[in-house]
Amino acid sequence: MIAFEDLTPGRVFDLGSVTVDRDEMIAFARRFDPQPFHLDEEAGRASVFGGLAASGWFTAGLWMRLYIDELVSKAEGLGSPGGDEIAWPAPVFAGDRLFASMEIVTARRSSSKPWMGLVTLRAWMRRGAADSDDVVYRARFTGMFGSREHPRP
């Protein structure tokens, strides 16, 4: 299991990739973000995006799924108190292949709960290749992780 002690500043995790499914993208938009350019091809083409575009929240959800599958499910994950940045600098379209990554920015042990570490994470997704400059999602938030050295009481 990955523990707080393994999450050192500067460490980068490649979280894998996902191909955007059109039906899932539209179903999410219909339920949570029903703007015309997320639901209808013609409205998407007429929008600033030039095509049917995924909701940014859907894109964030794709990143989150890869983060859970590739890190949190293998770690002493304890949740998150939130973050201070989220951005969708480029639109995402059905069929796009997105590559997810994250970097540990800071890590500190909780002073009130020594069995827990607080880790600032920088997250991003790129379109087309893991080393592409085409960033479609980025975020910064804090993750809480259990400690191997100081087990939870």
Short mmCIF file of C-alpha atoms in Angstrom, two decimals:
data_model
loop_
_atom_site.label_atom_id
_atom_site.label_comp_id
_atom_site.label_asym_id
_atom_site.label_seq_id
_atom_site.Cartn_x
_atom_site.Cartn_y
_atom_site.Cartn_z
CA MET A 1 0.00 0.00 0.00
CA ILE A 2 1.07 3.54 -0.77
CA ALA A 3 1.28 5.64 2.39
CA PHE A 4 1.92 9.29 3.16
CA GLU A 5 5.66 8.59 3.41
CA ASP A 6 5.71 7.52 -0.27
CA LEU A 7 4.20 10.80 -1.48
CA THR A 8 7.27 13.01 -1.58
CA PRO A 9 7.38 16.45 -3.24
CA GLY A 10 8.40 16.26 -6.87
CA ARG A 11 7.15 12.72 -7.39
CA VAL A 12 5.07 12.41 -10.57
CA PHE A 13 2.48 9.71 -11.18
CA ASP A 14 1.24 8.73 -14.64
CA LEU A 15 -2.35 7.67 -14.06
CA GLY A 16 -3.07 6.13 -17.45
CA SER A 17 -5.41 7.15 -20.21
CA VAL A 18 -9.05 7.14 -21.18
CA THR A 19 -10.88 7.62 -24.48
CA VAL A 20 -13.87 9.96 -24.22
CA ASP A 21 -17.11 8.10 -24.93
CA ARG A 22 -19.72 10.25 -26.71
CA ASP A 23 -22.75 8.62 -25.06
CA GLU A 24 -21.27 8.95 -21.54
CA MET A 25 -20.30 12.55 -22.28
CA ILE A 26 -23.83 13.47 -23.36
CA ALA A 27 -25.50 11.50 -20.55
CA PHE A 28 -23.39 13.38 -18.00
CA ALA A 29 -24.24 16.72 -19.61
CA ARG A 30 -27.93 15.89 -19.76
CA ARG A 31 -27.94 15.21 -16.02
CA PHE A 32 -25.47 17.76 -14.64
CA ASP A 33 -24.52 20.43 -17.21
CA PRO A 34 -27.26 20.68 -19.86
CA GLN A 35 -25.82 23.50 -21.94
CA PRO A 36 -26.61 23.17 -25.67
CA PHE A 37 -22.97 22.78 -26.80
CA HIS A 38 -22.65 19.73 -24.47
CA LEU A 39 -25.83 18.09 -25.79
CA ASP A 40 -26.25 18.82 -29.49
CA GLU A 41 -23.80 18.48 -32.41
CA GLU A 42 -25.21 21.46 -34.29
CA ALA A 43 -25.18 23.71 -31.22
CA GLY A 44 -21.63 22.56 -30.54
CA ARG A 45 -20.49 23.46 -34.07
CA ALA A 46 -22.08 26.92 -33.70
CA SER A 47 -20.37 27.50 -30.33
CA VAL A 48 -16.91 28.84 -29.53
CA PHE A 49 -15.82 25.18 -29.24
CA GLY A 50 -16.57 24.34 -32.88
CA GLY A 51 -18.02 20.95 -31.97
CA LEU A 52 -19.92 18.97 -29.38
CA ALA A 53 -17.76 19.56 -26.29
CA ALA A 54 -17.62 17.68 -23.00
CA SER A 55 -18.53 19.45 -19.80
CA GLY A 56 -15.44 20.43 -17.85
CA TRP A 57 -16.94 18.63 -14.88
CA PHE A 58 -17.10 15.45 -16.97
CA THR A 59 -13.42 15.89 -17.82
CA ALA A 60 -12.63 16.35 -14.12
CA GLY A 61 -14.57 13.16 -13.43
CA LEU A 62 -12.49 11.24 -15.97
CA TRP A 63 -9.31 12.40 -14.25
CA MET A 64 -10.75 11.51 -10.84
CA ARG A 65 -11.58 7.97 -11.96
CA LEU A 66 -8.00 7.38 -13.13
CA TYR A 67 -6.66 8.91 -9.89
CA ILE A 68 -8.82 6.54 -7.82
CA ASP A 69 -7.97 3.49 -9.94
CA GLU A 70 -4.23 4.10 -10.17
CA LEU A 71 -3.38 5.71 -6.82
CA VAL A 72 -6.10 6.01 -4.17
CA SER A 73 -7.22 2.36 -4.47
CA LYS A 74 -3.60 1.36 -3.77
CA ALA A 75 -3.09 3.86 -0.96
CA GLU A 76 -4.21 4.79 2.51
CA GLY A 77 -6.49 7.46 1.03
CA LEU A 78 -8.54 9.41 3.57
CA GLY A 79 -10.35 11.91 1.34
CA SER A 80 -9.74 15.57 0.58
CA PRO A 81 -10.61 18.87 2.25
CA GLY A 82 -10.68 20.58 -1.17
CA GLY A 83 -8.51 22.56 -3.50
CA ASP A 84 -7.72 25.99 -4.84
CA GLU A 85 -7.55 25.56 -8.63
CA ILE A 86 -9.50 23.90 -11.39
CA ALA A 87 -9.31 24.78 -15.07
CA TRP A 88 -10.32 23.49 -18.46
CA PRO A 89 -7.94 25.36 -20.80
CA ALA A 90 -9.04 23.47 -23.94
CA PRO A 91 -12.26 21.69 -24.94
CA VAL A 92 -12.61 17.92 -24.91
CA PHE A 93 -14.45 16.06 -27.66
CA ALA A 94 -15.83 12.54 -28.09
CA GLY A 95 -13.09 10.16 -29.20
CA ASP A 96 -10.27 12.18 -27.62
CA ARG A 97 -7.67 10.08 -25.86
CA LEU A 98 -6.70 11.78 -22.60
CA PHE A 99 -3.62 11.05 -20.48
CA ALA A 100 -3.81 11.79 -16.75
CA SER A 101 -0.91 12.71 -14.47
CA MET A 102 -0.28 14.24 -11.08
CA GLU A 103 2.65 15.63 -9.15
CA ILE A 104 3.18 15.90 -5.42
CA VAL A 105 3.77 19.60 -4.68
CA THR A 106 3.99 19.59 -0.88
CA ALA A 107 3.62 17.01 1.87
CA ARG A 108 3.31 17.57 5.60
CA ARG A 109 2.20 15.52 8.54
CA SER A 110 -0.90 16.76 10.36
CA SER A 111 0.08 18.27 13.70
CA SER A 112 -3.23 17.28 15.34
CA LYS A 113 -3.49 13.82 13.70
CA PRO A 114 0.06 12.42 13.28
CA TRP A 115 -1.36 9.30 11.61
CA MET A 116 -2.39 11.48 8.63
CA GLY A 117 -0.43 13.41 6.04
CA LEU A 118 -1.69 16.31 3.94
CA VAL A 119 -0.42 16.27 0.38
CA THR A 120 -0.88 19.07 -2.16
CA LEU A 121 -1.37 17.56 -5.61
CA ARG A 122 -1.09 19.19 -9.03
CA ALA A 123 -3.26 17.30 -11.51
CA TRP A 124 -3.49 17.50 -15.29
CA MET A 125 -4.77 15.76 -18.41
CA ARG A 126 -3.33 16.04 -21.89
CA ARG A 127 -4.95 15.20 -25.19
CA GLY A 128 -3.30 12.88 -27.68
CA ALA A 129 -0.11 11.81 -25.89
CA ALA A 130 1.23 11.71 -22.36
CA ASP A 131 3.89 14.33 -23.26
CA SER A 132 1.62 16.54 -25.39
CA ASP A 133 1.40 20.29 -24.77
CA ASP A 134 -2.39 20.10 -25.27
CA VAL A 135 -3.54 20.34 -21.63
CA VAL A 136 -7.31 20.01 -21.31
CA TYR A 137 -7.61 19.86 -17.51
CA ARG A 138 -5.61 20.99 -14.52
CA ALA A 139 -6.31 21.22 -10.82
CA ARG A 140 -4.60 21.65 -7.50
CA PHE A 141 -5.99 20.18 -4.32
CA THR A 142 -5.08 18.54 -1.03
CA GLY A 143 -5.27 14.80 -0.45
CA MET A 144 -5.22 13.18 2.97
CA PHE A 145 -3.28 9.93 3.32
CA GLY A 146 -2.61 7.53 6.19
CA SER A 147 0.86 7.10 7.58
CA ARG A 148 2.82 3.88 7.67
CA GLU A 149 5.12 5.18 10.45
CA HIS A 150 2.29 6.41 12.68
CA PRO A 151 -0.69 4.01 12.33
CA ARG A 152 -4.15 5.35 13.01
CA PRO A 153 -5.25 4.72 16.60
#
